[in-house]
Coordinates of C-alpha atoms in Angstrom, one line a residue:
M287 CA 18.3 12.6 24.5
F288 CA 18.3 14.4 20.7
K289 CA 16.5 12.2 18.3
T290 CA 17.4 12.6 14.5
A291 CA 15.2 10.8 12.1
I292 CA 15.7 10.2 8.2
Y293 CA 12.6 10.1 5.9
P294 CA 13.8 8.7 3.0
G295 CA 11.8 8.5 -0.4
T296 CA 11.4 9.6 -4.0
F297 CA 9.3 12.2 -3.4
D298 CA 8.6 12.5 -7.2
P299 CA 6.7 15.1 -6.2
I300 CA 6.3 15.4 -2.6
T301 CA 2.6 15.1 -1.6
F302 CA 0.0 16.0 1.3
G303 CA 0.7 12.7 2.4
H304 CA 4.0 13.0 2.6
I305 CA 3.7 16.3 4.5
D306 CA 1.3 14.5 7.0
V307 CA 4.0 12.1 7.7
I308 CA 6.5 15.2 7.9
K309 CA 4.3 16.8 10.3
K310 CA 3.8 14.0 12.6
S311 CA 7.4 13.1 12.8
L312 CA 8.3 16.6 14.1
K313 CA 6.1 15.8 17.1
F314 CA 8.7 13.3 18.4
V315 CA 12.1 14.0 17.0
D316 CA 14.2 17.0 17.2
K317 CA 15.8 16.7 13.6
L318 CA 13.8 15.5 10.6
I319 CA 16.4 14.9 7.5
I320 CA 14.1 14.5 4.1
A321 CA 16.4 12.6 2.1
T322 CA 15.2 12.2 -1.9
S323 CA 16.8 9.5 -3.4
E324 CA 19.0 8.8 -6.6
N325 CA 18.2 5.7 -8.2
P326 CA 19.3 5.2 -11.5
S327 CA 16.5 2.4 -12.3
K328 CA 13.6 4.5 -11.6
N329 CA 12.2 7.0 -14.1
Y330 CA 11.7 10.5 -12.3
L331 CA 9.8 12.9 -13.4
F332 CA 12.1 15.9 -11.4
E333 CA 16.0 15.5 -11.2
T334 CA 17.5 15.5 -7.8
D335 CA 18.2 19.0 -7.4
E336 CA 14.7 19.8 -8.8
R337 CA 13.0 17.5 -6.0
V338 CA 15.0 18.9 -3.2
D339 CA 14.1 22.4 -4.6
V340 CA 10.4 21.4 -4.6
I341 CA 10.4 20.0 -1.0
K342 CA 11.9 23.0 0.5
K343 CA 9.4 25.4 -1.7
S344 CA 6.3 23.0 -0.6
L345 CA 7.3 22.8 3.2
F346 CA 9.0 26.4 3.8
G347 CA 7.0 28.5 1.6
D348 CA 3.4 26.8 1.1
I349 CA 3.2 25.0 4.2
K350 CA 5.5 27.2 6.3
I351 CA 7.2 24.5 8.6
K352 CA 9.9 26.2 10.3
K353 CA 13.3 25.2 8.9
N354 CA 15.1 24.8 12.4
K355 CA 14.1 21.1 12.7
I356 CA 14.3 19.7 9.0
K357 CA 17.1 19.3 6.6
V358 CA 16.5 18.2 3.0
I359 CA 19.1 16.4 1.1
S360 CA 19.2 13.8 -1.7
F361 CA 21.4 10.8 -1.4
D362 CA 22.7 7.5 -3.4
Q363 CA 23.4 5.2 -0.6
L364 CA 21.9 2.8 1.9
T365 CA 19.5 4.4 4.3
V366 CA 21.4 3.0 7.2
K367 CA 24.5 4.3 5.9
L368 CA 22.8 7.9 5.6
C369 CA 21.4 7.2 9.5
K370 CA 25.5 6.7 10.5
K371 CA 26.3 9.9 8.7
Y372 CA 23.9 12.0 10.5
N373 CA 23.7 10.3 13.7
A374 CA 20.0 9.1 13.2
S375 CA 18.7 6.5 15.1
I376 CA 15.2 6.5 13.2
I377 CA 14.0 5.8 9.8
I378 CA 10.7 7.0 9.1
R379 CA 8.3 5.4 6.5
G380 CA 4.5 6.4 5.1
L381 CA 1.9 3.5 5.0
R382 CA -0.7 4.4 2.7
A383 CA -2.3 1.3 2.7
V384 CA -2.2 -2.5 3.5
S385 CA -0.5 -3.1 -0.2
D386 CA 2.4 -0.9 1.2
F387 CA 2.8 -3.1 4.2
E388 CA 4.5 -6.1 2.7
Y389 CA 7.4 -4.2 0.8
E390 CA 8.0 -1.5 3.9
F391 CA 7.9 -4.7 6.4
Q392 CA 10.5 -6.1 4.4
L393 CA 12.7 -3.3 3.9
A394 CA 12.5 -2.7 7.6
G395 CA 13.7 -5.8 8.2
M396 CA 16.7 -5.8 5.9
N397 CA 17.5 -2.4 7.6
K398 CA 17.5 -3.9 10.9
K399 CA 19.9 -6.9 9.7
L400 CA 22.2 -4.1 8.7
D401 CA 22.2 -1.9 11.6
K402 CA 20.4 -3.1 14.7
S403 CA 20.7 0.3 16.2
I404 CA 18.4 1.7 13.7
E405 CA 14.6 1.5 14.4
T406 CA 11.9 2.0 11.5
I407 CA 8.7 3.6 12.5
F408 CA 5.6 3.7 10.4
L409 CA 3.3 6.6 10.1
M410 CA -0.1 7.0 8.2
S411 CA -1.0 10.3 6.8
E412 CA -4.6 11.5 7.6
I413 CA -7.2 9.6 6.0
E414 CA -8.1 11.9 3.5
N415 CA -4.7 11.8 2.3
E416 CA -4.0 8.1 2.2
I417 CA -5.0 7.1 -1.2
I418 CA -2.3 10.1 -3.0
S419 CA 1.0 8.5 -4.6
S420 CA 3.3 10.5 -6.3
K421 CA 2.6 7.9 -9.4
F422 CA -1.2 9.1 -9.7
I423 CA -0.2 12.9 -8.9
K424 CA 1.9 12.4 -12.2
E425 CA -1.1 10.6 -14.0
I426 CA -3.5 13.3 -13.2
A427 CA -1.1 16.2 -14.3
Y428 CA -0.1 14.8 -17.6
L429 CA -4.3 14.5 -18.3
N430 CA -4.5 18.1 -17.2
G431 CA -6.5 17.1 -13.9
D432 CA -7.0 19.2 -11.0
L433 CA -4.1 18.7 -8.3
R434 CA -5.3 21.2 -5.5
K435 CA -6.4 18.2 -3.4
F436 CA -3.2 16.3 -3.7
V437 CA -0.1 19.0 -3.5
T438 CA 1.2 22.6 -2.4
K439 CA 1.2 25.3 -5.0
S440 CA 4.8 25.1 -5.7
V441 CA 4.6 21.4 -6.7
I442 CA 1.9 22.3 -8.9
K443 CA 3.8 24.9 -10.5
S444 CA 6.8 22.9 -11.1
I445 CA 4.8 19.9 -12.4
K446 CA 3.2 22.1 -15.0
K447 CA 6.4 23.8 -15.9
K448 CA 8.0 20.1 -16.3
I449 CA 5.4 18.6 -18.3
G450 CA 4.7 21.5 -20.4
W451 CA 8.1 21.2 -21.7
R452 CA 8.0 17.2 -22.1
K453 CA 4.9 17.5 -24.0
L454 CA 6.6 20.4 -26.1
F455 CA 9.6 18.0 -26.7
S456 CA 7.4 14.8 -27.6
L457 CA 5.9 16.9 -30.3
F458 CA 9.2 16.9 -32.2
F459 CA 10.8 13.9 -31.4

C-alpha cells in the first residue's frame, strides 16, 4: 500500500534535526510532503516562499536527497485538511526533548479528534541533533556564531543574507 506522510512545521530555518527526521521518515513512507506553515502570529525570519526555497536547496543541493519521494510546499490550513488534500494517512512530528512531548501529545490528540483516519508518528533526530532548534539557530546567527554544526551551507548563506539586511535596516530605523 502506498503511504504518504505530511511533515508540517515552520522550518524557519530547516536544521540538521529536521533533516534527521526527514531521512528516517523516508525509510517507511513512499512520499513525504514537507509542509512549511504560514502562521500570522509567528515572527518568521524567512517569508514562506523563502523557506520553501531554503528547504529545497538544503535537501536537494546540500544533502543530495532524491527529489522523487519528497514534495516541499507551504500551507495555511489545518494539517488534517492538508492530509486529505494529498491523500496522506500519516503526520510526522519530531521530538527533541521531554519538553516537546506535552505539546506534541496534545496536538496529536486534537488531530485525531478532527480525523480518526490519520495517525501521528513521533520521531527523534540523532542524539547530536536533539538540542538544535530554529530559535537557537537564529540567536546564534544574530550574534555571529558558527552555524556549521546545526544547518547546511545553503541555510547558512540564506541566514547571513537575511540577517545582514535586517542589521543594516535597523541602523537607519
